[in-house]
PDB file of C-alpha atoms in Angstrom:
ATOM      1  CA  MET A   1      -7.811 -56.611  76.272  1.00  0.00           C
ATOM      2  CA  ALA A   2     -10.484 -54.096  75.098  1.00  0.00           C
ATOM      3  CA  LEU A   3     -11.088 -53.404  78.787  1.00  0.00           C
ATOM      4  CA  THR A   4      -7.417 -52.281  79.736  1.00  0.00           C
ATOM      5  CA  GLU A   5      -8.024 -50.598  76.891  1.00  0.00           C
ATOM      6  CA  GLN A   6     -11.035 -48.969  77.468  1.00  0.00           C
ATOM      7  CA  ALA A   7     -10.938 -47.413  80.370  1.00  0.00           C
ATOM      8  CA  ASN A   8      -7.735 -46.395  79.533  1.00  0.00           C
ATOM      9  CA  ARG A   9      -9.174 -44.365  77.157  1.00  0.00           C
ATOM     10  CA  LYS A  10     -11.609 -43.354  78.707  1.00  0.00           C
ATOM     11  CA  SER A  11      -9.287 -41.743  82.008  1.00  0.00           C
ATOM     12  CA  GLU A  12      -6.712 -40.492  78.761  1.00  0.00           C
ATOM     13  CA  ALA A  13     -10.614 -38.468  77.612  1.00  0.00           C
ATOM     14  CA  GLY A  14     -11.735 -37.280  81.474  1.00  0.00           C
ATOM     15  CA  GLY A  15      -8.342 -35.393  81.750  1.00  0.00           C
ATOM     16  CA  ASP A  16      -8.892 -32.150  82.071  1.00  0.00           C
ATOM     17  CA  VAL A  17      -6.161 -30.693  79.819  1.00  0.00           C
ATOM     18  CA  ALA A  18      -4.776 -27.994  79.223  1.00  0.00           C
ATOM     19  CA  ALA A  19      -4.419 -28.227  75.518  1.00  0.00           C
ATOM     20  CA  ASP A  20      -1.591 -25.381  74.144  1.00  0.00           C
ATOM     21  CA  GLU A  21      -1.041 -23.637  77.233  1.00  0.00           C
ATOM     22  CA  ALA A  22       2.832 -25.323  76.932  1.00  0.00           C
ATOM     23  CA  PRO A  23       5.253 -23.758  73.796  1.00  0.00           C
ATOM     24  CA  ALA A  24       4.670 -26.257  71.036  1.00  0.00           C
ATOM     25  CA  GLY A  25       8.386 -26.367  71.129  1.00  0.00           C
ATOM     26  CA  ALA A  26       8.648 -28.507  73.632  1.00  0.00           C
ATOM     27  CA  ALA A  27       7.444 -31.321  71.369  1.00  0.00           C
ATOM     28  CA  THR A  28       9.697 -33.924  69.835  1.00  0.00           C
ATOM     29  CA  ILE A  29       9.238 -36.302  67.079  1.00  0.00           C
ATOM     30  CA  TYR A  30      11.499 -38.724  66.005  1.00  0.00           C
ATOM     31  CA  VAL A  31      10.916 -40.535  62.467  1.00  0.00           C
ATOM     32  CA  CYS A  32      11.736 -43.680  61.672  1.00  0.00           C
ATOM     33  CA  VAL A  33      13.055 -43.262  58.357  1.00  0.00           C
ATOM     34  CA  THR A  34      14.263 -47.046  56.719  1.00  0.00           C
ATOM     35  CA  CYS A  35      10.687 -48.339  58.109  1.00  0.00           C
ATOM     36  CA  ARG A  36       8.447 -49.410  55.110  1.00  0.00           C
ATOM     37  CA  LYS A  37       4.901 -51.195  55.933  1.00  0.00           C
ATOM     38  CA  ALA A  38       5.487 -54.650  57.113  1.00  0.00           C
ATOM     39  CA  GLY A  39       5.528 -56.740  53.309  1.00  0.00           C
ATOM     40  CA  GLU A  40       5.718 -54.600  50.769  1.00  0.00           C
ATOM     41  CA  PRO A  41       8.774 -53.819  48.425  1.00  0.00           C
ATOM     42  CA  ASP A  42      11.367 -52.473  48.711  1.00  0.00           C
ATOM     43  CA  THR A  43      11.778 -48.453  47.520  1.00  0.00           C
ATOM     44  CA  GLU A  44      13.170 -45.931  47.418  1.00  0.00           C
ATOM     45  CA  PRO A  45      12.431 -43.758  49.079  1.00  0.00           C
ATOM     46  CA  ARG A  46      11.174 -44.884  51.933  1.00  0.00           C
ATOM     47  CA  PRO A  47       7.870 -44.375  52.558  1.00  0.00           C
ATOM     48  CA  GLY A  48       9.788 -43.828  56.262  1.00  0.00           C
ATOM     49  CA  ALA A  49      12.297 -41.197  54.607  1.00  0.00           C
ATOM     50  CA  LEU A  50       9.074 -39.327  53.216  1.00  0.00           C
ATOM     51  CA  LEU A  51       6.748 -39.702  56.201  1.00  0.00           C
ATOM     52  CA  ALA A  52       9.878 -37.970  58.061  1.00  0.00           C
ATOM     53  CA  GLU A  53      10.588 -35.198  54.576  1.00  0.00           C
ATOM     54  CA  ALA A  54       5.985 -34.684  54.855  1.00  0.00           C
ATOM     55  CA  THR A  55       6.342 -34.061  58.208  1.00  0.00           C
ATOM     56  CA  ALA A  56       9.355 -31.700  58.815  1.00  0.00           C
ATOM     57  CA  SER A  57       7.671 -29.760  56.326  1.00  0.00           C
ATOM     58  CA  ALA A  58       3.847 -29.369  57.804  1.00  0.00           C
ATOM     59  CA  ALA A  59       5.837 -28.855  61.377  1.00  0.00           C
ATOM     60  CA  GLN A  60       7.281 -25.426  60.113  1.00  0.00           C
ATOM     61  CA  GLY A  61       6.563 -22.225  61.679  1.00  0.00           C
ATOM     62  CA  SER A  62       4.681 -24.717  64.559  1.00  0.00           C
ATOM     63  CA  GLY A  63       7.312 -24.131  66.749  1.00  0.00           C
ATOM     64  CA  VAL A  64       7.605 -28.938  66.399  1.00  0.00           C
ATOM     65  CA  ALA A  65      11.179 -30.250  65.714  1.00  0.00           C
ATOM     66  CA  VAL A  66      10.751 -33.381  63.872  1.00  0.00           C
ATOM     67  CA  ARG A  67      13.997 -35.394  64.361  1.00  0.00           C
ATOM     68  CA  ARG A  68      15.009 -38.442  61.256  1.00  0.00           C
ATOM     69  CA  VAL A  69      15.995 -41.240  63.379  1.00  0.00           C
ATOM     70  CA  ARG A  70      17.197 -44.373  61.769  1.00  0.00           C
ATOM     71  CA  CYS A  71      15.226 -47.458  63.062  1.00  0.00           C
ATOM     72  CA  LEU A  72      13.300 -47.411  66.086  1.00  0.00           C
ATOM     73  CA  ALA A  73      11.892 -51.167  66.344  1.00  0.00           C
ATOM     74  CA  ASN A  74       8.961 -51.108  65.155  1.00  0.00           C
ATOM     75  CA  CYS A  75       9.337 -52.994  62.099  1.00  0.00           C
ATOM     76  CA  THR A  76       7.013 -55.028  62.096  1.00  0.00           C
ATOM     77  CA  ARG A  77       4.339 -52.185  61.998  1.00  0.00           C
ATOM     78  CA  GLY A  78       5.742 -49.845  60.404  1.00  0.00           C
ATOM     79  CA  PRO A  79       5.965 -46.984  59.651  1.00  0.00           C
ATOM     80  CA  SER A  80       7.099 -45.515  63.167  1.00  0.00           C
ATOM     81  CA  VAL A  81       6.976 -42.307  64.919  1.00  0.00           C
ATOM     82  CA  ALA A  82       7.618 -41.972  68.833  1.00  0.00           C
ATOM     83  CA  MET A  83       6.833 -37.767  69.854  1.00  0.00           C
ATOM     84  CA  ARG A  84       7.988 -36.034  73.320  1.00  0.00           C
ATOM     85  CA  ALA A  85       7.755 -33.275  74.724  1.00  0.00           C
ATOM     86  CA  ASN A  86       8.997 -32.377  78.492  1.00  0.00           C
ATOM     87  CA  GLY A  87       7.701 -33.998  81.090  1.00  0.00           C
ATOM     88  CA  SER A  88       5.685 -35.642  78.775  1.00  0.00           C
ATOM     89  CA  TRP A  89       4.887 -39.179  78.743  1.00  0.00           C
ATOM     90  CA  THR A  90       7.069 -40.764  75.467  1.00  0.00           C
ATOM     91  CA  TYR A  91       4.052 -42.047  72.390  1.00  0.00           C
ATOM     92  CA  LEU A  92       4.886 -44.403  69.855  1.00  0.00           C
ATOM     93  CA  PHE A  93       2.637 -44.286  66.667  1.00  0.00           C
ATOM     94  CA  GLY A  94       3.002 -47.177  64.013  1.00  0.00           C
ATOM     95  CA  GLY A  95       1.147 -47.895  60.239  1.00  0.00           C
ATOM     96  CA  LEU A  96       1.553 -44.639  59.571  1.00  0.00           C
ATOM     97  CA  ASP A  97       1.492 -43.318  55.657  1.00  0.00           C
ATOM     98  CA  ILE A  98       2.908 -39.873  54.265  1.00  0.00           C
ATOM     99  CA  GLY A  99      -1.200 -38.315  55.266  1.00  0.00           C
ATOM    100  CA  GLY A 100       0.045 -38.719  58.741  1.00  0.00           C
ATOM    101  CA  ALA A 101       2.580 -35.766  59.111  1.00  0.00           C
ATOM    102  CA  ALA A 102      -0.331 -33.624  59.703  1.00  0.00           C
ATOM    103  CA  ALA A 103      -2.050 -35.740  62.439  1.00  0.00           C
ATOM    104  CA  LEU A 104       2.003 -35.679  63.415  1.00  0.00           C
ATOM    105  CA  VAL A 105       2.234 -31.778  64.097  1.00  0.00           C
ATOM    106  CA  GLU A 106      -1.286 -31.961  65.866  1.00  0.00           C
ATOM    107  CA  GLY A 107      -1.019 -34.606  68.539  1.00  0.00           C
ATOM    108  CA  ALA A 108       3.123 -33.378  69.480  1.00  0.00           C
ATOM    109  CA  ARG A 109       0.682 -29.994  69.798  1.00  0.00           C
ATOM    110  CA  LEU A 110      -1.721 -31.787  72.027  1.00  0.00           C
ATOM    111  CA  LEU A 111       1.099 -33.129  74.026  1.00  0.00           C
ATOM    112  CA  ALA A 112       2.974 -30.255  74.709  1.00  0.00           C
ATOM    113  CA  GLY A 113       0.640 -29.145  76.125  1.00  0.00           C
ATOM    114  CA  ALA A 114      -0.614 -31.251  77.955  1.00  0.00           C
ATOM    115  CA  ALA A 115      -0.484 -30.351  81.884  1.00  0.00           C
ATOM    116  CA  ASP A 116      -0.175 -34.343  83.063  1.00  0.00           C
ATOM    117  CA  GLY A 117       1.242 -35.500  79.537  1.00  0.00           C
ATOM    118  CA  ILE A 118      -0.739 -37.864  78.787  1.00  0.00           C
ATOM    119  CA  MET A 119      -1.853 -37.094  75.001  1.00  0.00           C
ATOM    120  CA  PRO A 120      -6.006 -36.337  75.867  1.00  0.00           C
ATOM    121  CA  TRP A 121      -7.827 -39.292  74.084  1.00  0.00           C
ATOM    122  CA  ARG A 122     -10.461 -36.755  72.714  1.00  0.00           C
ATOM    123  CA  GLY A 123      -9.321 -34.373  69.657  1.00  0.00           C
ATOM    124  CA  ARG A 124      -6.733 -36.810  69.285  1.00  0.00           C
ATOM    125  CA  PRO A 125      -6.347 -37.147  65.550  1.00  0.00           C
ATOM    126  CA  GLU A 126      -7.702 -40.674  64.422  1.00  0.00           C
ATOM    127  CA  PRO A 127      -4.232 -42.341  63.116  1.00  0.00           C
ATOM    128  CA  LEU A 128      -2.785 -41.147  66.773  1.00  0.00           C
ATOM    129  CA  LYS A 129      -6.057 -43.764  67.582  1.00  0.00           C
ATOM    130  CA  ARG A 130      -5.971 -46.780  65.519  1.00  0.00           C
ATOM    131  CA  GLY A 131      -1.561 -46.472  65.308  1.00  0.00           C
ATOM    132  CA  LEU A 132      -0.556 -46.174  69.782  1.00  0.00           C
ATOM    133  CA  ILE A 133       1.475 -49.211  69.460  1.00  0.00           C
ATOM    134  CA  ALA A 134       3.102 -47.753  73.203  1.00  0.00           C
ATOM    135  CA  ARG A 135       3.366 -44.995  76.124  1.00  0.00           C
ATOM    136  CA  VAL A 136       6.710 -44.951  78.004  1.00  0.00           C
ATOM    137  CA  PRO A 137       6.547 -42.389  81.259  1.00  0.00           C
ATOM    138  CA  PRO A 138       8.638 -39.826  81.834  1.00  0.00           C
ATOM    139  CA  LEU A 139      11.585 -40.168  84.436  1.00  0.00           C
ATOM    140  CA  ASP A 140      10.278 -38.097  87.044  1.00  0.00           C
ATOM    141  CA  PHE A 141       7.096 -41.164  87.060  1.00  0.00           C
ATOM    142  CA  GLN A 142       6.016 -42.463  91.144  1.00  0.00           C
ATOM    143  CA  GLU A 143       4.919 -45.627  90.377  1.00  0.00           C
ATOM    144  CA  GLU A 144       1.492 -47.079  90.634  1.00  0.00           C
ATOM    145  CA  THR A 145      -0.296 -49.515  92.149  1.00  0.00           C
ATOM    146  CA  PRO A 146      -3.859 -51.055  91.098  1.00  0.00           C
TER     147      PRO A 146
ATOM    148  CA  MET B   1      11.334 -55.644  57.012  1.00  0.00           C
ATOM    149  CA  ALA B   2      13.447 -58.230  58.112  1.00  0.00           C
ATOM    150  CA  LEU B   3      16.698 -56.824  56.031  1.00  0.00           C
ATOM    151  CA  THR B   4      15.951 -53.552  58.879  1.00  0.00           C
ATOM    152  CA  GLU B   5      15.836 -56.031  61.531  1.00  0.00           C
ATOM    153  CA  GLN B   6      18.963 -58.006  60.257  1.00  0.00           C
ATOM    154  CA  ALA B   7      20.658 -54.628  59.641  1.00  0.00           C
ATOM    155  CA  ASN B   8      19.887 -53.176  63.287  1.00  0.00           C
ATOM    156  CA  ARG B   9      20.995 -56.782  65.580  1.00  0.00           C
ATOM    157  CA  LYS B  10      23.339 -56.498  63.181  1.00  0.00           C
ATOM    158  CA  SER B  11      24.358 -52.958  64.366  1.00  0.00           C
ATOM    159  CA  GLU B  12      23.826 -53.489  68.176  1.00  0.00           C
ATOM    160  CA  ALA B  13      26.014 -57.526  68.060  1.00  0.00           C
ATOM    161  CA  GLY B  14      29.245 -55.587  66.529  1.00  0.00           C
ATOM    162  CA  GLY B  15      28.852 -53.001  68.879  1.00  0.00           C
ATOM    163  CA  ASP B  16      31.772 -52.211  71.914  1.00  0.00           C
ATOM    164  CA  VAL B  17      29.764 -52.296  74.423  1.00  0.00           C
ATOM    165  CA  ALA B  18      31.565 -52.164  77.719  1.00  0.00           C
ATOM    166  CA  ALA B  19      29.195 -54.013  79.914  1.00  0.00           C
ATOM    167  CA  ASP B  20      29.185 -54.055  83.841  1.00  0.00           C
ATOM    168  CA  GLU B  21      30.842 -50.548  83.491  1.00  0.00           C
ATOM    169  CA  ALA B  22      27.927 -48.493  84.484  1.00  0.00           C
ATOM    170  CA  PRO B  23      25.935 -48.973  88.171  1.00  0.00           C
ATOM    171  CA  ALA B  24      22.863 -51.235  87.605  1.00  0.00           C
ATOM    172  CA  GLY B  25      21.436 -48.816  89.706  1.00  0.00           C
ATOM    173  CA  ALA B  26      21.077 -46.664  87.277  1.00  0.00           C
ATOM    174  CA  ALA B  27      18.308 -49.251  85.044  1.00  0.00           C
ATOM    175  CA  THR B  28      14.785 -49.054  85.503  1.00  0.00           C
ATOM    176  CA  ILE B  29      12.152 -51.590  84.706  1.00  0.00           C
ATOM    177  CA  TYR B  30       8.661 -50.195  84.050  1.00  0.00           C
ATOM    178  CA  VAL B  31       6.321 -53.071  84.672  1.00  0.00           C
ATOM    179  CA  CYS B  32       2.775 -52.069  83.476  1.00  0.00           C
ATOM    180  CA  VAL B  33       0.541 -54.335  86.507  1.00  0.00           C
ATOM    181  CA  THR B  34      -2.828 -54.285  83.953  1.00  0.00           C
ATOM    182  CA  CYS B  35      -1.457 -56.880  81.134  1.00  0.00           C
ATOM    183  CA  ARG B  36      -2.061 -59.612  80.169  1.00  0.00           C
ATOM    184  CA  LYS B  37      -2.462 -61.627  77.057  1.00  0.00           C
ATOM    185  CA  ALA B  38      -4.459 -61.168  73.919  1.00  0.00           C
ATOM    186  CA  GLY B  39      -7.584 -63.358  74.548  1.00  0.00           C
ATOM    187  CA  GLU B  40      -7.198 -64.609  77.939  1.00  0.00           C
ATOM    188  CA  PRO B  41      -9.833 -64.764  80.024  1.00  0.00           C
ATOM    189  CA  ASP B  42      -9.386 -62.244  82.770  1.00  0.00           C
ATOM    190  CA  THR B  43      -7.972 -62.942  86.343  1.00  0.00           C
ATOM    191  CA  GLU B  44      -6.751 -61.999  89.044  1.00  0.00           C
ATOM    192  CA  PRO B  45      -4.087 -61.204  90.275  1.00  0.00           C
ATOM    193  CA  ARG B  46      -3.368 -60.319  86.157  1.00  0.00           C
ATOM    194  CA  PRO B  47      -0.140 -61.985  84.310  1.00  0.00           C
ATOM    195  CA  GLY B  48       0.909 -58.294  84.855  1.00  0.00           C
ATOM    196  CA  ALA B  49       0.938 -57.547  88.042  1.00  0.00           C
ATOM    197  CA  LEU B  50       2.943 -61.369  88.608  1.00  0.00           C
ATOM    198  CA  LEU B  51       5.568 -60.270  86.506  1.00  0.00           C
ATOM    199  CA  ALA B  52       5.934 -56.930  88.916  1.00  0.00           C
ATOM    200  CA  GLU B  53       5.992 -59.242  91.755  1.00  0.00           C
ATOM    201  CA  ALA B  54       8.116 -61.725  89.724  1.00  0.00           C
ATOM    202  CA  THR B  55      11.223 -59.330  88.723  1.00  0.00           C
ATOM    203  CA  ALA B  56      11.019 -56.928  91.426  1.00  0.00           C
ATOM    204  CA  SER B  57      12.042 -59.794  93.190  1.00  0.00           C
ATOM    205  CA  ALA B  58      14.627 -60.494  91.048  1.00  0.00           C
ATOM    206  CA  ALA B  59      15.751 -57.425  91.284  1.00  0.00           C
ATOM    207  CA  GLN B  60      16.508 -57.745  94.746  1.00  0.00           C
ATOM    208  CA  GLY B  61      20.433 -56.379  95.365  1.00  0.00           C
ATOM    209  CA  SER B  62      21.213 -55.998  91.371  1.00  0.00           C
ATOM    210  CA  GLY B  63      20.521 -51.874  92.091  1.00  0.00           C
ATOM    211  CA  VAL B  64      18.052 -51.946  89.246  1.00  0.00           C
ATOM    212  CA  ALA B  65      14.386 -50.450  90.372  1.00  0.00           C
ATOM    213  CA  VAL B  66      11.197 -51.368  89.065  1.00  0.00           C
ATOM    214  CA  ARG B  67       7.887 -49.698  88.822  1.00  0.00           C
ATOM    215  CA  ARG B  68       4.604 -50.997  88.849  1.00  0.00           C
ATOM    216  CA  VAL B  69       2.726 -48.800  86.443  1.00  0.00           C
ATOM    217  CA  ARG B  70      -1.135 -49.225  85.500  1.00  0.00           C
ATOM    218  CA  CYS B  71      -0.476 -48.800  81.683  1.00  0.00           C
ATOM    219  CA  LEU B  72       2.028 -49.374  78.510  1.00  0.00           C
ATOM    220  CA  ALA B  73      -0.624 -49.113  75.990  1.00  0.00           C
ATOM    221  CA  ASN B  74       0.725 -52.106  74.121  1.00  0.00           C
ATOM    222  CA  CYS B  75      -2.414 -54.658  75.695  1.00  0.00           C
ATOM    223  CA  THR B  76      -2.818 -56.512  72.333  1.00  0.00           C
ATOM    224  CA  ARG B  77       1.629 -57.998  72.956  1.00  0.00           C
ATOM    225  CA  GLY B  78       1.169 -57.689  76.792  1.00  0.00           C
ATOM    226  CA  PRO B  79       1.905 -58.746  79.295  1.00  0.00           C
ATOM    227  CA  SER B  80       4.149 -55.223  78.496  1.00  0.00           C
ATOM    228  CA  VAL B  81       7.689 -53.784  79.731  1.00  0.00           C
ATOM    229  CA  ALA B  82       9.976 -50.476  79.819  1.00  0.00           C
ATOM    230  CA  MET B  83      13.478 -50.254  80.573  1.00  0.00           C
ATOM    231  CA  ARG B  84      15.363 -47.385  80.057  1.00  0.00           C
ATOM    232  CA  ALA B  85      19.085 -46.300  81.905  1.00  0.00           C
ATOM    233  CA  ASN B  86      20.442 -43.367  82.963  1.00  0.00           C
ATOM    234  CA  GLY B  87      20.847 -41.671  78.416  1.00  0.00           C
ATOM    235  CA  SER B  88      20.141 -45.087  77.013  1.00  0.00           C
ATOM    236  CA  TRP B  89      17.784 -45.395  74.772  1.00  0.00           C
ATOM    237  CA  THR B  90      13.939 -46.474  76.656  1.00  0.00           C
ATOM    238  CA  TYR B  91      13.097 -50.135  75.599  1.00  0.00           C
ATOM    239  CA  LEU B  92       9.895 -51.602  75.127  1.00  0.00           C
ATOM    240  CA  PHE B  93       9.071 -55.790  74.972  1.00  0.00           C
ATOM    241  CA  GLY B  94       6.243 -57.432  75.432  1.00  0.00           C
ATOM    242  CA  GLY B  95       5.272 -61.114  75.362  1.00  0.00           C
ATOM    243  CA  LEU B  96       6.509 -61.453  78.357  1.00  0.00           C
ATOM    244  CA  ASP B  97       5.873 -64.315  81.220  1.00  0.00           C
ATOM    245  CA  ILE B  98       6.622 -64.798  84.655  1.00  0.00           C
ATOM    246  CA  GLY B  99       9.691 -66.837  83.960  1.00  0.00           C
ATOM    247  CA  GLY B 100      10.516 -63.644  82.245  1.00  0.00           C
ATOM    248  CA  ALA B 101      11.825 -61.282  85.207  1.00  0.00           C
ATOM    249  CA  ALA B 102      15.516 -62.961  85.351  1.00  0.00           C
ATOM    250  CA  ALA B 103      15.740 -61.991  81.644  1.00  0.00           C
ATOM    251  CA  LEU B 104      14.383 -58.980  82.529  1.00  0.00           C
ATOM    252  CA  VAL B 105      16.808 -58.002  85.178  1.00  0.00           C
ATOM    253  CA  GLU B 106      19.852 -59.419  83.142  1.00  0.00           C
ATOM    254  CA  GLY B 107      18.897 -57.082  80.353  1.00  0.00           C
ATOM    255  CA  ALA B 108      18.980 -54.328  82.300  1.00  0.00           C
ATOM    256  CA  ARG B 109      22.192 -54.729  84.016  1.00  0.00           C
ATOM    257  CA  LEU B 110      23.444 -54.959  80.359  1.00  0.00           C
ATOM    258  CA  LEU B 111      21.202 -51.492  79.405  1.00  0.00           C
ATOM    259  CA  ALA B 112      23.364 -49.445  82.008  1.00  0.00           C
ATOM    260  CA  GLY B 113      26.453 -50.591  80.751  1.00  0.00           C
ATOM    261  CA  ALA B 114      26.277 -50.404  77.815  1.00  0.00           C
ATOM    262  CA  ALA B 115      28.142 -47.005  76.339  1.00  0.00           C
ATOM    263  CA  ASP B 116      26.258 -46.463  73.647  1.00  0.00           C
ATOM    264  CA  GLY B 117      22.959 -45.879  75.277  1.00  0.00           C
ATOM    265  CA  ILE B 118      21.924 -49.476  72.753  1.00  0.00           C
ATOM    266  CA  MET B 119      21.400 -53.176  74.021  1.00  0.00           C
ATOM    267  CA  PRO B 120      23.837 -55.442  72.866  1.00  0.00           C
ATOM    268  CA  TRP B 121      21.578 -58.087  70.763  1.00  0.00           C
ATOM    269  CA  ARG B 122      24.879 -60.804  72.093  1.00  0.00           C
ATOM    270  CA  GLY B 123      23.654 -61.832  75.473  1.00  0.00           C
ATOM    271  CA  ARG B 124      20.500 -60.461  74.932  1.00  0.00           C
ATOM    272  CA  PRO B 125      17.992 -62.765  77.319  1.00  0.00           C
ATOM    273  CA  GLU B 126      16.499 -64.754  74.816  1.00  0.00           C
ATOM    274  CA  PRO B 127      13.070 -63.393  76.018  1.00  0.00           C
ATOM    275  CA  LEU B 128      14.040 -59.554  75.033  1.00  0.00           C
ATOM    276  CA  LYS B 129      15.072 -60.105  71.698  1.00  0.00           C
ATOM    277  CA  ARG B 130      12.166 -62.386  71.158  1.00  0.00           C
ATOM    278  CA  GLY B 131       9.404 -59.944  72.268  1.00  0.00           C
ATOM    279  CA  LEU B 132      10.747 -56.684  71.946  1.00  0.00           C
ATOM    280  CA  ILE B 133       8.292 -54.122  70.418  1.00  0.00           C
ATOM    281  CA  ALA B 134      10.610 -50.985  69.903  1.00  0.00           C
ATOM    282  CA  ARG B 135      12.796 -48.194  71.027  1.00  0.00           C
ATOM    283  CA  VAL B 136      13.432 -44.451  71.310  1.00  0.00           C
ATOM    284  CA  PRO B 137      16.390 -41.860  71.439  1.00  0.00           C
ATOM    285  CA  PRO B 138      16.729 -41.474  74.408  1.00  0.00           C
ATOM    286  CA  LEU B 139      16.157 -36.780  74.950  1.00  0.00           C
ATOM    287  CA  ASP B 140      19.705 -35.922  73.922  1.00  0.00           C
ATOM    288  CA  PHE B 141      19.962 -37.881  70.495  1.00  0.00           C
ATOM    289  CA  GLN B 142      21.162 -36.603  67.365  1.00  0.00           C
ATOM    290  CA  GLU B 143      20.280 -36.825  64.530  1.00  0.00           C
ATOM    291  CA  GLU B 144      20.863 -39.623  62.098  1.00  0.00           C
ATOM    292  CA  THR B 145      20.126 -39.981  58.388  1.00  0.00           C
ATOM    293  CA  PRO B 146      20.076 -43.123  56.004  1.00  0.00           C
TER     294      PRO B 146
END
């Protein structure tokens, strides 16, 4: 596991990424509004709803779109967020809190500016490193072999 | 958490899903070929590569496409697979083994046939219930509020 992650980070960090060349408006952040941390009591508003509100505020004027969604099915590792930009990979993050709102917007801008559709590891905000859940290739993805 | 999952399953199970009405060819399964179970020794071929091979075999003649991918960044809960169909939500599964190949193809057919783009819980193969990692809305997703 460690080796795979390390290799992945290395390849992401090593990419020659042209950040900020694409319009940030190409990026969308999906915030789960029903999420709470596993094992924590049920409070209203839900931590996910607060995160959505904070992210929408942080995104104002950035061109990054924020969409509320009821469930990303990452319930054991919420609060949860997905993001993608035009033609990029889709990223899923978990274990976020309201303090991660600015990190999400910065991550979305990095992703929108990445020529290869991969969010660079270098310069990626810390909550989007430790909170990485998974990533999914874009629709036009070409098969890779080891 | 339990409540959210339960509600989610209920809504999925309750959906009036027209399975098999869409062509299964609309579905694509992405199998991570570098995955192994966390904590297990590094063996070649990797369990993910074996799963990809088994899934490609199981998909023959089904119209479901299978694509190998190097890393879905779900390393702590592999072996990992993503799938989607035209306009559907994208699903991520983990903790799979080679015995899950047929379940993946069946899940992809269910997803391709779901009019609402949601994989029905009822009738979903067991490995795709216990192995659910997350799901991501489609590109044309409209915001939901609680």
